[in-house]
Amino acid sequence: MNRRAAVTLTGLLTTTLLLAGCGGDDADTADGGAEAGAADHSSMDVMAMNDPDATPAYDVDGAAEGAFTVLDSAPPGSEDVAGEAWLAQDGGTTVSVELSGLEPGATYMAHLHAEPCGTDDGGPHFQFEVGGEEVPPNEVHLGLEADDEGNATATTTNDREVGDGAPSIVVHPTDLPDNRLVCADF
Ligand SMILES: [Cu+2]
């Protein structure tokens, strides 16, 4: 394989991994051989879903707010994960998340989900076009990277309002994308 093809393949793989989300298969093992302990996604890939220059949702008047609760499916050792999420709609959608009690240095993905936390732990991902692409901008995703203290915060935006179609947000470890760690109802 020539170098250009290899680079393209790497790009495709990265994209596939990013897109896996909580509905993905076990694509998270596709790049096996990555350094031990590191998530399969580089933090840059995960954080690329964010909009760090946006006004955080908690600074937008009228934003909905929800507290995260640890789900039964969370990995052992997750009992202390806590935090809040905010959902603002003002022509578009802004979502901000603050979490503590995470594994220092670990990366996580959060998605708006289509059901409340009490219904199948948030049910499927919220989608503007149901059955459409499982990635932004048809879904609302954000990436989180825990600092040395286990804290993480992030904001993401979408050009469209989700309306009342996204009652919850679920956080997943990027190395266990099918796992549901915490959920917050807005
Ligand atoms: Cu999700």
Coordinates of N, CA and C and ligand atoms in Angstrom, one line a residue:
M1 N 0.9 -1.2 0.0 CA 0.0 0.0 0.0 C 0.9 1.2 0.0
N2 N 0.6 2.2 -0.9 CA 1.4 3.4 -0.9 C 1.0 4.3 0.3
R3 N 1.9 5.3 0.5 CA 1.7 6.1 1.7 C 0.4 6.8 1.7
R4 N 0.0 7.3 0.5 CA -1.2 8.1 0.5 C -2.4 7.2 0.8
A5 N -2.4 6.0 0.3 CA -3.5 5.1 0.7 C -3.5 4.8 2.2
A6 N -2.3 4.7 2.7 CA -2.3 4.4 4.1 C -2.8 5.6 5.0
V7 N -2.5 6.7 4.5 CA -2.9 7.9 5.3 C -4.5 8.0 5.2
T8 N -5.0 7.7 4.0 CA -6.4 7.8 3.8 C -7.1 6.7 4.7
L9 N -6.5 5.5 4.7 CA -7.1 4.5 5.5 C -7.1 4.9 7.0
T10 N -6.0 5.5 7.4 CA -5.9 5.9 8.8 C -7.1 6.9 9.1
G11 N -7.3 7.8 8.2 CA -8.3 8.8 8.4 C -9.7 8.2 8.5
L12 N -9.9 7.2 7.6 CA -11.2 6.5 7.6 C -11.4 5.8 9.0
L13 N -10.3 5.1 9.4 CA -10.4 4.4 10.7 C -10.8 5.3 11.8
T14 N -10.1 6.4 11.8 CA -10.3 7.4 12.9 C -11.8 7.9 12.8
T15 N -12.3 8.1 11.6 CA -13.6 8.6 11.5 C -14.6 7.5 12.0
T16 N -14.3 6.2 11.6 CA -15.2 5.1 12.0 C -15.2 5.0 13.6
L17 N -14.0 5.2 14.2 CA -14.0 5.1 15.6 C -14.8 6.2 16.3
L18 N -14.6 7.4 15.7 CA -15.3 8.5 16.3 C -16.8 8.3 16.2
L19 N -17.3 7.7 15.1 CA -18.7 7.6 14.8 C -19.3 6.5 15.6
A20 N -18.5 5.6 16.2 CA -19.1 4.4 16.8 C -20.1 4.7 17.9
G21 N -19.7 5.7 18.8 CA -20.6 6.2 19.8 C -21.2 5.0 20.6
C22 N -22.3 5.2 21.3 CA -22.8 4.2 22.1 C -23.5 3.1 21.4
G23 N -23.8 3.4 20.1 CA -24.5 2.4 19.3 C -23.6 1.5 18.5
G24 N -22.3 1.8 18.6 CA -21.3 1.2 17.8 C -21.1 -0.3 18.1
D25 N -20.5 -1.0 17.2 CA -20.0 -2.4 17.5 C -18.7 -2.3 18.3
D26 N -17.9 -3.3 18.1 CA -16.7 -3.2 18.9 C -15.5 -2.6 18.0
A27 N -15.9 -1.5 17.3 CA -14.9 -0.8 16.5 C -13.8 -0.3 17.4
D28 N -14.0 -0.2 18.7 CA -13.0 0.4 19.6 C -11.8 -0.5 19.7
T29 N -11.8 -1.7 19.1 CA -10.6 -2.5 19.2 C -9.9 -2.4 17.8
A30 N -10.4 -1.7 16.9 CA -9.9 -1.7 15.5 C -8.5 -1.2 15.4
D31 N -8.1 -0.4 16.3 CA -6.7 0.1 16.2 C -5.8 -0.5 17.3
G32 N -6.2 -1.7 17.7 CA -5.4 -2.4 18.7 C -4.0 -2.2 18.5
G33 N -3.2 -2.2 19.6 CA -1.8 -1.9 19.4 C -1.5 -0.5 19.9
A34 N -2.5 0.3 20.1 CA -2.3 1.6 20.7 C -1.6 1.5 22.0
E35 N -1.0 2.5 22.5 CA -0.3 2.4 23.8 C -1.3 2.0 24.9
A36 N -0.8 1.2 25.8 CA -1.6 0.7 26.9 C -2.1 1.9 27.7
G37 N -3.3 1.8 28.2 CA -3.8 2.8 29.0 C -4.4 4.0 28.3
A38 N -3.9 4.2 27.1 CA -4.5 5.4 26.3 C -5.8 4.9 25.7
A39 N -6.7 5.9 25.6 CA -8.0 5.6 25.0 C -7.7 5.3 23.5
D40 N -8.6 4.6 22.9 CA -8.5 4.3 21.5 C -8.6 5.6 20.6
H41 N -9.3 6.6 21.1 CA -9.3 7.8 20.4 C -8.3 8.7 21.0
S42 N -7.6 9.5 20.2 CA -6.7 10.5 20.8 C -7.6 11.5 21.4
S43 N -7.1 12.2 22.4 CA -8.0 13.3 23.0 C -8.3 14.3 22.0
M44 N -7.4 14.5 21.0 CA -7.7 15.5 20.0 C -9.0 15.1 19.2
D45 N -9.1 13.9 18.8 CA -10.2 13.4 18.0 C -11.5 13.6 18.8
V46 N -11.5 13.3 20.1 CA -12.7 13.4 20.9 C -13.1 14.9 21.1
M47 N -12.1 15.7 21.4 CA -12.4 17.1 21.7 C -12.7 17.8 20.4
A48 N -12.5 17.3 19.2 CA -12.8 18.0 18.0 C -14.3 18.1 17.8
M49 N -15.1 17.4 18.6 CA -16.6 17.5 18.5 C -17.0 18.8 19.2
N50 N -16.2 19.4 20.0 CA -16.6 20.5 20.8 C -16.5 21.8 20.1
D51 N -17.1 22.8 20.7 CA -17.0 24.2 20.2 C -16.5 25.1 21.4
P52 N -15.2 25.1 21.6 CA -14.6 25.7 22.8 C -14.8 27.3 22.8
D53 N -15.1 27.8 21.6 CA -15.3 29.3 21.6 C -16.7 29.7 21.8
A54 N -17.6 28.8 21.9 CA -19.1 29.1 22.1 C -19.3 29.6 23.5
T55 N -20.3 30.4 23.6 CA -20.8 30.8 25.0 C -21.4 29.6 25.6
P56 N -20.9 29.2 26.8 CA -21.4 28.0 27.4 C -22.9 28.1 27.7
A57 N -23.6 26.9 27.6 CA -25.0 26.9 27.8 C -25.4 27.5 29.2
Y58 N -24.6 27.4 30.2 CA -25.0 27.9 31.5 C -24.9 29.4 31.6
D59 N -24.4 30.0 30.5 CA -24.4 31.5 30.5 C -25.5 32.0 29.6
V60 N -26.3 31.1 29.0 CA -27.4 31.5 28.2 C -28.7 31.5 29.0
D61 N -29.4 32.7 29.0 CA -30.7 32.8 29.8 C -31.6 31.7 29.4
G62 N -32.3 31.1 30.4 CA -33.3 30.2 30.2 C -32.8 28.8 29.8
A63 N -31.5 28.5 30.0 CA -31.0 27.2 29.7 C -31.6 26.1 30.6
A64 N -31.9 25.0 30.1 CA -32.4 23.9 31.0 C -31.1 23.3 31.7
E65 N -31.3 22.8 32.9 CA -30.2 22.2 33.7 C -30.6 20.9 34.2
G66 N -29.6 20.0 34.3 CA -29.8 18.7 34.9 C -28.6 18.2 35.6
A67 N -28.8 17.4 36.7 CA -27.7 16.8 37.4 C -27.5 15.4 37.0
F68 N -26.3 15.0 36.8 CA -26.0 13.6 36.4 C -26.1 12.6 37.6
T69 N -26.7 11.5 37.2 CA -26.7 10.4 38.2 C -26.0 9.2 37.5
V70 N -25.3 8.4 38.4 CA -24.6 7.2 37.9 C -25.5 6.1 37.6
L71 N -25.4 5.5 36.4 CA -26.2 4.5 35.9 C -25.8 3.1 36.4
D72 N -26.7 2.2 36.5 CA -26.4 0.8 37.0 C -25.3 0.2 36.1
S73 N -25.3 0.6 34.8 CA -24.3 0.0 33.8 C -22.9 0.6 34.0
A74 N -22.7 1.6 34.8 CA -21.4 2.2 34.9 C -20.3 1.2 35.4
P75 N -19.1 1.4 34.9 CA -18.0 0.5 35.3 C -17.8 0.6 36.8
P76 N -17.3 -0.4 37.5 CA -17.0 -0.4 38.9 C -16.0 0.8 39.1
G77 N -16.1 1.5 40.2 CA -15.3 2.6 40.5 C -15.8 3.9 40.1
S78 N -17.0 3.9 39.5 CA -17.6 5.2 39.0 C -18.6 5.8 39.9
E79 N -18.6 5.3 41.2 CA -19.7 5.8 42.1 C -19.6 7.3 42.4
D80 N -18.4 7.8 42.3 CA -18.2 9.2 42.7 C -18.3 10.2 41.5
V81 N -18.7 9.7 40.3 CA -18.9 10.6 39.2 C -20.1 11.4 39.4
A82 N -20.0 12.7 39.2 CA -21.1 13.6 39.5 C -20.9 14.8 38.6
G83 N -22.0 15.6 38.4 CA -21.8 16.8 37.6 C -23.2 17.3 37.1
E84 N -23.1 18.3 36.2 CA -24.3 18.9 35.7 C -24.2 19.1 34.2
A85 N -25.3 19.2 33.5 CA -25.4 19.5 32.1 C -26.4 20.6 31.9
W86 N -26.1 21.4 30.9 CA -27.0 22.5 30.5 C -27.4 22.4 29.0
L87 N -28.6 22.7 28.7 CA -29.1 22.7 27.3 C -29.8 24.1 27.0
A88 N -29.2 24.8 26.1 CA -29.7 26.1 25.7 C -30.2 26.1 24.3
Q89 N -31.3 26.7 24.0 CA -31.8 26.8 22.6 C -32.2 28.2 22.3
D90 N -31.5 28.8 21.4 CA -31.7 30.2 21.0 C -31.5 30.3 19.5
G91 N -32.3 29.6 18.8 CA -32.1 29.5 17.3 C -31.3 28.3 16.9
G92 N -30.3 28.0 17.7 CA -29.5 26.7 17.6 C -29.5 26.1 19.0
T93 N -28.7 25.1 19.2 CA -28.6 24.4 20.4 C -27.2 24.5 21.0
T94 N -27.0 24.7 22.3 CA -25.7 24.7 22.9 C -25.9 23.7 24.1
V95 N -24.9 22.8 24.2 CA -24.9 21.9 25.4 C -23.5 22.1 26.1
S96 N -23.6 22.2 27.4 CA -22.4 22.3 28.2 C -22.5 21.2 29.3
V97 N -21.3 20.6 29.6 CA -21.2 19.6 30.7 C -20.1 19.9 31.6
E98 N -20.3 19.7 32.9 CA -19.2 19.7 33.9 C -19.3 18.4 34.7
L99 N -18.2 17.7 34.8 CA -18.2 16.4 35.5 C -17.0 16.4 36.5
S100 N -17.2 15.7 37.6 CA -16.0 15.4 38.5 C -16.1 13.9 38.8
G101 N -15.0 13.5 39.5 CA -15.0 12.0 39.9 C -14.6 11.1 38.7
L102 N -14.1 11.7 37.6 CA -13.7 10.8 36.5 C -12.3 10.3 36.7
E103 N -11.9 9.3 35.9 CA -10.6 8.8 35.9 C -9.6 9.8 35.3
P104 N -8.6 10.3 36.1 CA -7.7 11.3 35.5 C -7.1 10.9 34.2
G105 N -7.2 11.8 33.2 CA -6.6 11.6 31.9 C -7.5 10.8 30.9
A106 N -8.6 10.2 31.4 CA -9.4 9.4 30.6 C -10.3 10.3 29.7
T107 N -10.8 9.8 28.6 CA -11.6 10.6 27.7 C -13.0 9.9 27.7
Y108 N -14.0 10.8 27.4 CA -15.4 10.4 27.4 C -16.1 11.0 26.3
M109 N -17.3 10.5 25.9 CA -18.1 11.1 24.9 C -19.5 11.3 25.6
A110 N -20.2 12.4 25.2 CA -21.5 12.6 25.7 C -22.4 12.8 24.4
H111 N -23.6 12.3 24.5 CA -24.6 12.6 23.4 C -25.9 13.0 24.0
L112 N -26.7 13.8 23.3 CA -28.1 14.0 23.7 C -28.8 12.7 23.3
H113 N -29.7 12.3 24.2 CA -30.5 11.1 23.9 C -31.9 11.4 23.8
A114 N -32.7 10.5 23.2 CA -34.1 10.7 22.8 C -35.1 10.4 23.9
E115 N -34.7 9.7 25.0 CA -35.6 9.3 26.0 C -35.1 9.8 27.4
P116 N -35.9 10.0 28.4 CA -35.4 10.4 29.7 C -34.5 9.3 30.3
C117 N -33.7 9.7 31.3 CA -32.8 8.7 31.9 C -33.6 7.5 32.4
G118 N -34.8 7.7 32.9 CA -35.6 6.6 33.5 C -36.1 5.6 32.4
T119 N -36.0 5.9 31.1 CA -36.5 5.0 30.1 C -35.3 4.5 29.3
D120 N -34.9 3.2 29.6 CA -33.8 2.6 29.0 C -32.5 3.4 29.0
D121 N -32.3 4.0 30.2 CA -31.1 4.8 30.4 C -30.9 5.8 29.3
G122 N -32.0 6.5 28.9 CA -31.9 7.5 27.9 C -32.3 7.1 26.5
G123 N -32.4 5.8 26.3 CA -32.8 5.3 24.9 C -31.8 5.6 23.9
P124 N -32.3 5.7 22.6 CA -31.3 6.0 21.5 C -30.8 7.4 21.5
H125 N -29.8 7.7 20.7 CA -29.4 9.0 20.5 C -30.5 9.9 19.9
F126 N -30.5 11.2 20.4 CA -31.4 12.1 19.7 C -30.8 12.3 18.3
Q127 N -31.7 12.3 17.3 CA -31.4 12.6 15.9 C -32.4 13.7 15.3
F128 N -31.8 14.6 14.6 CA -32.7 15.6 13.9 C -33.5 14.8 12.8
E129 N -32.8 14.0 12.1 CA -33.4 13.2 11.0 C -33.3 11.8 11.5
V130 N -34.4 11.2 12.1 CA -34.4 9.9 12.7 C -34.0 8.9 11.6
G131 N -33.1 8.0 11.9 CA -32.6 7.0 10.9 C -31.5 7.6 10.0
G132 N -31.2 8.9 10.2 CA -30.1 9.4 9.4 C -28.7 9.2 10.0
E133 N -27.8 10.0 9.6 CA -26.4 9.7 10.1 C -26.2 9.8 11.6
E134 N -25.4 8.9 12.1 CA -25.3 8.8 13.6 C -24.1 9.7 14.0
V135 N -24.0 10.9 13.4 CA -22.9 11.8 13.7 C -23.4 13.2 13.7
P136 N -22.7 14.1 14.3 CA -23.0 15.5 14.1 C -22.9 15.9 12.7
P137 N -23.7 16.8 12.1 CA -24.7 17.6 12.8 C -26.0 16.9 13.0
N138 N -26.2 15.7 12.6 CA -27.5 15.0 12.7 C -27.8 14.6 14.2
E139 N -26.7 14.5 14.9 CA -26.8 14.2 16.4 C -26.0 15.3 17.1
V140 N -26.1 15.3 18.4 CA -25.4 16.3 19.2 C -24.4 15.5 20.2
H141 N -23.1 15.7 19.9 CA -22.1 14.9 20.6 C -21.1 15.9 21.3
L142 N -20.5 15.6 22.3 CA -19.4 16.3 22.8 C -18.3 15.4 23.4
G143 N -17.1 15.9 23.5 CA -16.0 15.1 24.0 C -15.5 15.7 25.3
L144 N -15.1 14.8 26.2 CA -14.6 15.2 27.5 C -13.3 14.6 27.8
E145 N -12.3 15.3 28.4 CA -11.1 14.8 28.8 C -10.8 15.1 30.3
A146 N -10.7 14.2 31.1 CA -10.5 14.4 32.5 C -9.1 15.0 32.8
D147 N -9.1 16.0 33.7 CA -7.8 16.5 34.1 C -7.2 15.7 35.2
D148 N -6.1 16.1 35.8 CA -5.4 15.3 36.8 C -6.3 15.1 38.0
E149 N -7.3 16.0 38.2 CA -8.1 15.9 39.4 C -9.4 15.0 39.0
G150 N -9.5 14.6 37.8 CA -10.7 13.9 37.4 C -11.9 14.8 37.0
N151 N -11.6 16.0 36.8 CA -12.7 17.0 36.3 C -12.6 17.2 34.8
A152 N -13.8 17.4 34.2 CA -13.8 17.7 32.8 C -15.0 18.6 32.5
T153 N -14.8 19.5 31.5 CA -15.9 20.3 31.1 C -15.8 20.5 29.6
A154 N -16.9 20.7 28.9 CA -16.9 21.0 27.5 C -18.3 21.6 27.1
T155 N -18.2 22.2 25.9 CA -19.4 22.8 25.3 C -19.4 22.4 23.8
T156 N -20.6 22.1 23.3 CA -20.8 21.9 21.9 C -22.0 22.6 21.4
T157 N -22.1 22.8 20.1 CA -23.2 23.6 19.5 C -23.7 22.9 18.3
N158 N -25.0 23.2 17.9 CA -25.6 22.7 16.7 C -26.4 23.9 16.1
D159 N -26.4 24.0 14.8 CA -27.2 25.1 14.2 C -28.7 25.0 14.4
R160 N -29.2 23.8 14.7 CA -30.6 23.7 14.8 C -31.0 23.5 16.3
E161 N -32.3 23.9 16.6 CA -32.8 23.6 18.0 C -33.3 22.2 18.0
V162 N -33.0 21.5 19.2 CA -33.5 20.1 19.3 C -35.0 20.1 19.8
G163 N -35.5 21.3 20.2 CA -36.9 21.3 20.7 C -37.0 20.5 21.9
D164 N -38.1 19.7 22.0 CA -38.2 18.9 23.2 C -37.9 17.4 22.9
G165 N -37.1 17.2 21.8 CA -36.8 15.8 21.4 C -35.6 15.2 22.1
A166 N -34.9 16.0 22.9 CA -33.7 15.5 23.6 C -33.8 15.7 25.1
P167 N -34.5 14.9 25.8 CA -34.7 15.1 27.2 C -33.6 14.7 28.1
S168 N -32.5 14.1 27.6 CA -31.4 13.6 28.4 C -30.1 13.7 27.7
I169 N -29.0 13.6 28.5 CA -27.7 13.5 28.0 C -27.0 12.3 28.7
V170 N -26.3 11.5 28.0 CA -25.6 10.3 28.5 C -24.1 10.4 28.2
V171 N -23.3 10.1 29.2 CA -21.8 10.1 29.0 C -21.3 8.7 29.0
H172 N -20.4 8.4 28.0 CA -19.8 7.1 27.8 C -18.3 7.2 27.9
P173 N -17.6 6.2 28.5 CA -16.1 6.2 28.4 C -15.8 5.9 26.9
T174 N -14.8 6.6 26.4 CA -14.5 6.3 24.9 C -13.9 4.9 24.7
D175 N -13.3 4.3 25.8 CA -12.8 3.0 25.5 C -13.8 1.9 25.8
L176 N -15.0 2.3 26.2 CA -16.2 1.4 26.4 C -17.4 2.1 25.8
P177 N -17.4 2.3 24.5 CA -18.5 3.2 23.9 C -19.9 2.7 24.1
D178 N -20.0 1.4 24.3 CA -21.4 0.9 24.6 C -21.8 1.0 26.0
N179 N -20.9 1.4 26.8 CA -21.2 1.6 28.3 C -21.9 2.9 28.5
R180 N -22.8 2.9 29.4 CA -23.5 4.2 29.9 C -23.1 4.5 31.3
L181 N -22.3 5.6 31.5 CA -21.7 5.9 32.7 C -22.7 6.7 33.6
V182 N -23.1 7.9 33.1 CA -24.0 8.8 33.9 C -25.0 9.3 32.9
C183 N -26.1 9.8 33.4 CA -27.2 10.4 32.6 C -27.8 11.5 33.4
A184 N -28.2 12.6 32.7 CA -28.9 13.7 33.3 C -30.1 14.0 32.5
D185 N -31.2 14.3 33.2 CA -32.4 14.8 32.6 C -32.5 16.3 32.6
F186 N -32.9 16.8 31.5 CA -33.0 18.3 31.4 C -34.3 18.7 31.9
Ligands
CU1 CU -24.9 8.2 24.0

